[in-house]
Amino acid sequence: MENVIRRFRLEGTPVSVERYGSGHINRTWLVRTDAGRRYILQRLNRTVFADPAAVMENVAAVCAFLAGRTGGERRCLRLAPALDGTLYVRDEDGEFWRVYGFVEGCVCLEVPETPEDLYQSAAAFGTFQSRLADLPAGTLRETIPRFHDTPDRYRQLRAAVGADAAGRAAGAGPEIAFALAREEAAGALQRMRQAGALPVRVTHNDTKLNNVLLDAATRRAVCVVDLDTVMPGLAAYDFGDAVRFAGATAAEDERDLEKMGLSLEAFDLIARGYLDACPGLTDRERETLPLGAWTMTLECGVRFLTDYLQGDTYFAVHRPGHNLDRARAQFRLAEDMERKWDAMTAVMARLGG
Ligand code: ADP
Ligand code: GN1
Ligand code: MG
């Protein structure tokens, strides 16, 4: 790894490198230099990103666009170029590496600690989307094709059940049945997209709470990270995935399912934060936001379940059965959203949706 770091233009000489963060996709390290600077070093996941160079093109375009529109050093991610001026390094094994300046003075949360954290994180993603509104969507590459195409996620689930590569399908009967019983309804958002009923915007597509940095002192939103899936998408994806993660009463992989559900208070705060920062949504887009929350939750469960059946090749896992635990928790959350559907739509109506 030292060989790789040496190829980037850093302020000072690296004095320490340690694993960092809890993302499921890339490998991340924190690098400190003798000049007192800190950097984020990442190795891109080549299983997930078939074309890492395309990912880096998107990330560079988004960073450059945002840097021109936001005041303040910390407001957007900044890539540290390699010595030869390129924005990533490819090592002798073909791995892709990049370095970002570390955004200092922030906290990155796994669980919201106050109501204001929920409002601020949702506002951060809403602001991100508003700021990118005039970046022409056509200039971005689709880094993961069909990323939020829920019917396609179901096709992959059915293929995984059929292939049963890891011999795990028999032990996941209730989860498979839960998902398949909802297949038709889960495709509604994608059908609306295909019918041209919803504007396609530049969206983040992975709006987990731990992809936003809040100021450590003021707790106000500072910066959105994890730009690998910034692509054309729907507002309902970003709102929905934020609710899936931060609006839940338990962690994404909680094993005690009694603890897992939707917090309507959190839903309300996320809706306010997102809509305040993103006032230009159409009436129909606003109407689809609860559907986005349910669809993203179910879709994520389907993805975890598919990965479990395929032998854990996509998401990082930290214990046996981890992906099955995650799928169960997502399905429990989706079920609770079904129970709370009228209350969710009432919140939207109150907020003018
Ligand atoms: P993954 O795709 O694996 O989720 P991320 O890009 O989200 O990887 O990075 C993992 C974690 O590293 C983030 O959740 C965040 O805590 C932290 N992080 C990433 N980039 C920065 C940065 N530039 N400054 C500070 N922290 C960062
Ligand atoms: C992954 O990279 P990370 O950990 O922020 C995944 C998301 C899932 C999420 C579930 C590129 O996000 O789509 O919703 O895990 N990212 C990718 O926790 O697949
Ligand atoms: Mg992340």
Coordinates of C-alpha atoms and ligand atoms in Angstrom, one line a residue:
M1 CA 0.0 0.0 0.0
E2 CA 2.9 2.3 0.7
N3 CA 3.8 2.1 -3.0
V4 CA 0.4 3.3 -3.9
I5 CA 0.3 6.2 -1.4
R6 CA 3.7 7.4 -2.7
R7 CA 2.1 7.9 -6.1
F8 CA -0.3 10.6 -4.8
R9 CA 0.5 14.3 -4.4
L10 CA 0.1 14.8 -0.6
E11 CA 1.1 17.6 1.7
G12 CA 3.8 16.0 3.9
T13 CA 5.0 12.4 4.1
P14 CA 2.6 9.7 5.3
V15 CA 3.3 8.6 8.9
S16 CA 0.3 6.3 9.5
V17 CA -2.3 4.4 7.6
E18 CA -5.3 2.7 9.3
R19 CA -8.5 1.1 8.2
Y20 CA -11.4 3.5 8.4
G21 CA -15.2 3.7 8.3
S22 CA -17.9 1.1 8.0
G23 CA -18.9 1.2 4.3
H24 CA -20.0 -2.1 2.8
I25 CA -18.3 -1.6 -0.6
N26 CA -14.9 0.0 -0.9
R27 CA -11.8 -0.5 1.3
T28 CA -11.1 2.8 3.1
W29 CA -8.0 3.9 5.1
L30 CA -7.2 7.1 6.9
V31 CA -3.7 8.4 6.1
R32 CA -1.9 11.0 8.3
T33 CA 1.2 12.9 7.2
D34 CA 4.0 14.6 9.1
A35 CA 2.6 17.9 7.9
G36 CA -0.5 17.3 10.1
R37 CA -2.7 16.6 7.1
R38 CA -5.2 13.7 6.9
Y39 CA -6.5 11.9 3.8
I40 CA -8.9 9.2 2.9
L41 CA -7.4 6.5 0.7
Q42 CA -9.8 4.1 -1.0
R43 CA -9.5 1.0 -3.1
L44 CA -12.5 0.6 -5.4
N45 CA -14.4 -2.6 -5.3
R46 CA -13.9 -4.2 -8.7
T47 CA -16.7 -6.8 -8.2
V48 CA -19.2 -4.0 -7.7
F49 CA -17.8 -1.5 -10.3
A50 CA -17.3 -3.2 -13.6
D51 CA -15.7 0.0 -15.0
P52 CA -13.8 1.8 -12.2
A53 CA -12.5 4.4 -14.7
A54 CA -16.1 5.4 -15.5
V55 CA -16.7 5.7 -11.7
M56 CA -13.8 8.0 -11.4
E57 CA -14.9 10.1 -14.3
N58 CA -18.3 10.6 -12.6
V59 CA -16.8 11.4 -9.3
A60 CA -14.4 13.9 -10.8
A61 CA -17.2 15.6 -12.7
V62 CA -19.4 15.8 -9.7
C63 CA -16.6 17.1 -7.4
A64 CA -15.6 19.7 -10.0
F65 CA -19.2 20.8 -10.5
L66 CA -19.8 21.2 -6.8
A67 CA -16.5 22.9 -6.1
G68 CA -17.6 25.6 -8.5
R69 CA -20.9 26.1 -6.7
T70 CA -20.2 25.7 -3.1
G71 CA -18.4 28.1 -0.8
G72 CA -16.0 26.7 1.7
E73 CA -13.3 24.1 1.6
R74 CA -15.4 21.5 3.5
R75 CA -18.6 21.7 1.4
C76 CA -17.7 19.0 -1.1
L77 CA -15.2 16.2 -1.5
R78 CA -11.9 17.1 -3.1
L79 CA -9.8 14.5 -4.9
A80 CA -6.0 14.6 -4.3
P81 CA -4.5 13.9 -7.7
A82 CA -1.6 11.5 -8.4
L83 CA 1.9 12.8 -9.1
D84 CA 1.2 12.5 -12.8
G85 CA -2.0 14.6 -12.5
T86 CA -4.5 11.8 -13.0
L87 CA -7.2 11.4 -10.5
Y88 CA -6.6 7.8 -9.6
V89 CA -3.8 5.3 -9.5
R90 CA -3.9 1.8 -11.0
D91 CA -1.6 -0.6 -9.3
E92 CA 0.3 -3.7 -10.7
D93 CA -2.7 -5.9 -9.8
G94 CA -5.1 -3.7 -11.7
E95 CA -6.7 -2.3 -8.5
F96 CA -8.0 1.3 -8.7
W97 CA -7.0 3.7 -5.9
R98 CA -8.0 7.3 -5.1
V99 CA -7.4 9.8 -2.4
Y100 CA -9.7 12.5 -1.0
G101 CA -8.7 15.3 1.4
F102 CA -10.1 14.3 4.8
V103 CA -13.0 16.6 5.7
E104 CA -12.0 17.8 9.2
G105 CA -14.1 18.6 12.2
C106 CA -17.0 16.4 11.3
V107 CA -18.9 13.4 12.7
C108 CA -20.2 10.6 10.6
L109 CA -23.1 8.8 12.4
E110 CA -24.3 5.2 12.2
V111 CA -27.4 6.2 14.3
P112 CA -28.9 9.6 14.6
E113 CA -28.4 11.0 18.1
T114 CA -30.9 13.9 18.0
P115 CA -33.9 14.9 15.9
E116 CA -31.8 17.7 14.4
D117 CA -29.3 15.1 13.1
L118 CA -32.2 13.6 11.1
Y119 CA -33.3 16.9 9.7
Q120 CA -29.7 17.9 8.8
S121 CA -28.8 14.7 7.1
A122 CA -31.9 14.7 5.0
A123 CA -31.3 18.4 4.2
A124 CA -27.7 17.5 3.1
F125 CA -29.0 15.0 0.5
G126 CA -31.7 17.4 -0.6
T127 CA -29.2 20.2 -1.0
F128 CA -26.8 17.9 -2.9
Q129 CA -29.6 17.1 -5.3
S130 CA -30.6 20.8 -5.7
R131 CA -27.0 21.8 -6.4
L132 CA -26.6 19.2 -9.1
A133 CA -29.9 20.1 -10.8
D134 CA -28.2 21.8 -13.7
L135 CA -25.4 19.2 -14.2
P136 CA -26.8 17.6 -17.3
A137 CA -27.7 14.0 -16.4
G138 CA -26.6 12.8 -19.8
T139 CA -22.9 13.7 -19.0
L140 CA -22.8 11.1 -16.2
R141 CA -22.0 7.4 -16.8
E142 CA -24.2 4.7 -15.3
T143 CA -21.7 3.3 -12.9
I144 CA -23.9 0.4 -11.8
P145 CA -26.5 -0.3 -14.5
R146 CA -30.1 -0.7 -13.3
F147 CA -29.0 0.2 -9.7
H148 CA -32.5 1.0 -8.5
D149 CA -34.4 -1.0 -11.1
T150 CA -36.4 -3.0 -8.5
P151 CA -37.9 -5.5 -11.0
D152 CA -34.4 -6.3 -12.2
R153 CA -33.3 -6.8 -8.5
Y154 CA -36.2 -9.3 -8.3
R155 CA -35.0 -11.1 -11.5
Q156 CA -31.6 -11.4 -9.8
L157 CA -33.2 -12.8 -6.7
R158 CA -35.2 -15.4 -8.6
A159 CA -32.0 -16.4 -10.5
A160 CA -30.1 -16.8 -7.2
V161 CA -32.9 -18.9 -5.8
G162 CA -32.8 -21.1 -8.9
A163 CA -29.0 -21.5 -8.9
D164 CA -28.8 -21.8 -5.1
A165 CA -25.0 -21.5 -5.5
A166 CA -24.3 -21.6 -1.8
G167 CA -26.9 -24.2 -0.9
R168 CA -28.7 -21.7 1.3
A169 CA -32.2 -21.3 -0.3
A170 CA -33.8 -24.0 1.8
G171 CA -32.9 -22.1 4.9
A172 CA -34.3 -18.8 3.7
G173 CA -37.8 -20.0 2.7
P174 CA -39.9 -17.4 4.6
E175 CA -37.7 -14.5 3.5
I176 CA -37.9 -15.5 -0.2
A177 CA -41.7 -15.9 0.1
F178 CA -42.0 -12.5 1.8
A179 CA -40.1 -10.8 -1.0
L180 CA -41.9 -12.6 -3.9
A181 CA -45.3 -11.8 -2.4
R182 CA -44.5 -8.1 -3.0
E183 CA -42.9 -8.3 -6.4
E184 CA -45.7 -6.6 -8.3
A185 CA -46.1 -3.7 -6.0
A186 CA -42.3 -3.3 -5.7
G187 CA -42.1 -2.5 -9.4
A188 CA -44.5 0.5 -9.3
L189 CA -41.9 3.2 -9.0
Q190 CA -39.8 1.7 -11.9
R191 CA -43.0 1.5 -14.1
M192 CA -43.7 5.2 -13.4
R193 CA -40.1 6.0 -14.3
Q194 CA -40.4 4.1 -17.6
A195 CA -43.7 5.7 -18.4
G196 CA -42.0 9.1 -18.1
A197 CA -44.3 10.1 -15.2
L198 CA -41.4 11.3 -13.0
P199 CA -38.4 13.6 -13.7
V200 CA -35.1 11.9 -14.0
R201 CA -32.6 13.9 -12.0
V202 CA -29.0 13.6 -10.9
T203 CA -29.3 11.7 -7.6
H204 CA -27.0 10.2 -5.1
N205 CA -28.6 6.8 -4.9
D206 CA -27.0 5.7 -1.6
T207 CA -28.3 8.2 1.0
K208 CA -27.3 6.3 4.1
L209 CA -26.7 8.4 7.2
N210 CA -23.0 7.3 7.2
N211 CA -22.6 8.9 3.8
V212 CA -23.1 12.4 5.2
L213 CA -20.8 14.4 7.4
L214 CA -22.1 16.8 10.1
D215 CA -20.1 19.5 11.8
A216 CA -18.8 18.1 15.1
A217 CA -19.6 21.4 16.9
T218 CA -22.7 22.7 15.3
R219 CA -24.1 19.4 14.1
R220 CA -25.1 21.2 10.8
A221 CA -24.7 19.3 7.5
V222 CA -21.3 19.9 5.9
C223 CA -20.7 17.4 3.1
V224 CA -22.1 14.4 1.3
V225 CA -19.6 11.5 0.7
D226 CA -19.6 8.2 -1.3
L227 CA -20.2 9.6 -4.8
D228 CA -19.7 6.3 -6.6
T229 CA -23.4 5.9 -7.4
V230 CA -24.2 9.5 -8.4
M231 CA -26.2 8.9 -11.5
P232 CA -29.5 9.8 -13.2
G233 CA -32.3 8.6 -10.8
L234 CA -35.5 9.6 -9.0
A235 CA -35.9 11.8 -6.0
A236 CA -37.9 8.9 -4.4
Y237 CA -34.7 6.8 -4.4
D238 CA -32.7 9.4 -2.3
F239 CA -35.5 10.2 0.0
G240 CA -36.5 6.6 0.3
D241 CA -33.0 5.2 1.1
A242 CA -32.5 8.0 3.7
V243 CA -35.7 6.8 5.5
R244 CA -34.7 3.2 5.2
F245 CA -31.6 3.8 7.1
A246 CA -32.1 6.7 9.4
G247 CA -35.8 6.4 9.8
A248 CA -35.6 2.9 11.3
T249 CA -35.8 2.2 15.0
A250 CA -32.9 -0.2 14.8
A251 CA -29.7 -0.9 12.9
E252 CA -29.8 -2.2 9.4
D253 CA -28.6 -5.6 10.6
E254 CA -30.5 -5.9 13.9
R255 CA -31.2 -9.5 14.9
D256 CA -33.9 -8.7 17.4
L257 CA -36.7 -8.0 14.9
E258 CA -39.0 -6.8 17.7
K259 CA -36.8 -3.7 17.8
M260 CA -37.1 -3.0 14.1
G261 CA -39.7 -0.6 12.7
L262 CA -40.3 2.8 11.2
S263 CA -40.2 5.8 13.5
L264 CA -42.9 8.2 12.3
E265 CA -41.1 11.1 14.1
A266 CA -38.0 10.3 12.1
F267 CA -40.0 10.1 8.9
D268 CA -41.4 13.5 9.6
L269 CA -38.0 15.0 10.2
I270 CA -36.4 13.4 7.2
A271 CA -39.3 14.6 5.0
R272 CA -39.0 18.2 6.3
G273 CA -35.2 18.3 5.9
Y274 CA -35.4 16.9 2.4
L275 CA -38.3 19.0 1.2
D276 CA -36.9 22.2 2.7
A277 CA -33.6 21.7 0.8
C278 CA -35.3 20.5 -2.4
P279 CA -38.3 22.8 -2.9
G280 CA -38.6 22.2 -6.7
L281 CA -40.1 18.7 -6.6
T282 CA -43.2 18.2 -8.7
D283 CA -46.5 17.3 -6.9
R284 CA -46.3 13.8 -8.3
E285 CA -42.7 13.4 -7.1
R286 CA -43.7 14.4 -3.6
E287 CA -46.6 11.9 -3.7
T288 CA -44.1 9.1 -4.5
L289 CA -41.8 9.7 -1.5
P290 CA -43.5 7.2 0.9
L291 CA -43.5 4.7 -2.0
G292 CA -39.8 5.4 -2.4
A293 CA -39.2 4.6 1.3
W294 CA -41.0 1.3 1.1
T295 CA -39.5 0.4 -2.3
M296 CA -35.9 1.2 -1.3
T297 CA -36.3 -0.8 1.9
L298 CA -37.8 -3.9 0.2
E299 CA -35.2 -3.6 -2.7
C300 CA -32.4 -3.4 -0.2
G301 CA -33.7 -6.5 1.6
V302 CA -34.0 -8.3 -1.8
R303 CA -30.3 -7.3 -2.5
F304 CA -29.1 -8.6 0.9
L305 CA -31.1 -11.8 0.4
T306 CA -29.7 -12.3 -3.1
D307 CA -26.2 -11.9 -1.9
Y308 CA -26.8 -14.3 0.9
L309 CA -28.0 -16.9 -1.6
Q310 CA -25.0 -16.3 -3.8
G311 CA -22.5 -16.8 -1.0
D312 CA -21.8 -13.2 0.1
T313 CA -19.9 -11.9 -2.9
Y314 CA -21.1 -8.3 -2.9
F315 CA -21.6 -6.7 0.5
A316 CA -18.9 -6.9 3.1
V317 CA -20.1 -9.3 5.9
H318 CA -18.8 -9.5 9.4
R319 CA -20.4 -12.7 10.7
P320 CA -22.0 -15.8 9.4
G321 CA -25.6 -15.2 8.2
H322 CA -25.0 -11.4 8.2
N323 CA -26.7 -10.8 4.9
L324 CA -29.7 -12.9 5.9
D325 CA -30.0 -10.9 9.2
R326 CA -29.9 -7.7 7.1
A327 CA -32.6 -9.0 4.8
R328 CA -34.8 -10.0 7.7
A329 CA -34.4 -6.5 9.3
Q330 CA -35.2 -4.7 6.0
F331 CA -38.3 -6.9 5.5
R332 CA -39.5 -6.2 9.0
L333 CA -39.1 -2.5 8.4
A334 CA -41.0 -2.7 5.0
E335 CA -43.8 -4.6 6.8
D336 CA -44.0 -1.9 9.4
M337 CA -44.2 0.8 6.7
E338 CA -47.1 -1.1 5.2
R339 CA -48.9 -0.8 8.6
K340 CA -48.0 2.9 8.9
W341 CA -48.7 3.8 5.3
D342 CA -51.7 6.1 6.0
A343 CA -49.6 7.9 8.7
M344 CA -46.7 8.4 6.2
T345 CA -49.0 9.8 3.5
A346 CA -50.6 12.1 6.2
V347 CA -47.2 13.5 7.0
M348 CA -46.6 14.3 3.3
A349 CA -50.0 15.9 3.1
R350 CA -49.3 18.0 6.1
L351 CA -46.0 19.1 4.5
G352 CA -47.8 20.0 1.3
G353 CA -47.2 16.8 -0.6
Ligands
ADP1 P1 -18.1 2.8 1.0 O1 -18.5 3.0 -0.5 O2 -17.4 1.6 1.3 O3 -19.4 3.1 1.8 P2 -17.4 5.6 1.7 O4 -16.9 6.4 0.5 O5 -18.7 5.8 2.1 O6 -17.1 4.0 1.3 O7 -16.3 5.8 2.9 C1 -16.4 5.1 4.1 C2 -16.5 6.1 5.2 O8 -15.3 6.9 5.3 C3 -17.7 7.1 5.2 O9 -18.8 6.5 5.8 C4 -17.1 8.2 6.0 O10 -17.2 8.0 7.4 C5 -15.6 8.2 5.7 N1 -15.2 9.2 4.7 C6 -15.2 9.0 3.4 N2 -14.7 10.1 2.7 C7 -14.3 11.0 3.7 C8 -13.7 12.3 3.7 N3 -13.3 12.8 2.5 N4 -13.5 12.9 4.8 C9 -13.9 12.3 6.0 N5 -14.4 11.1 6.1 C10 -14.7 10.4 4.9
GN1_2 C1 -23.9 -0.1 0.2 O1 -21.3 1.7 0.2 P1 -22.3 1.8 1.2 O2 -22.0 0.9 2.4 O3 -22.6 3.3 1.6 C2 -24.6 -0.1 -1.2 C3 -25.9 0.5 -1.1 C4 -26.8 -0.2 0.0 C5 -26.0 -0.2 1.3 C6 -26.8 -1.0 2.4 C7 -22.7 0.7 -4.3 O4 -23.7 1.2 0.6 O5 -26.6 0.5 -2.3 O6 -28.0 0.4 0.1 O7 -24.7 -0.7 1.2 N1 -23.8 0.5 -2.2 C8 -23.6 -0.1 -3.4 O8 -26.2 -0.7 3.6 O9 -24.1 -1.1 -3.7
MG3 MG -20.5 4.7 2.2

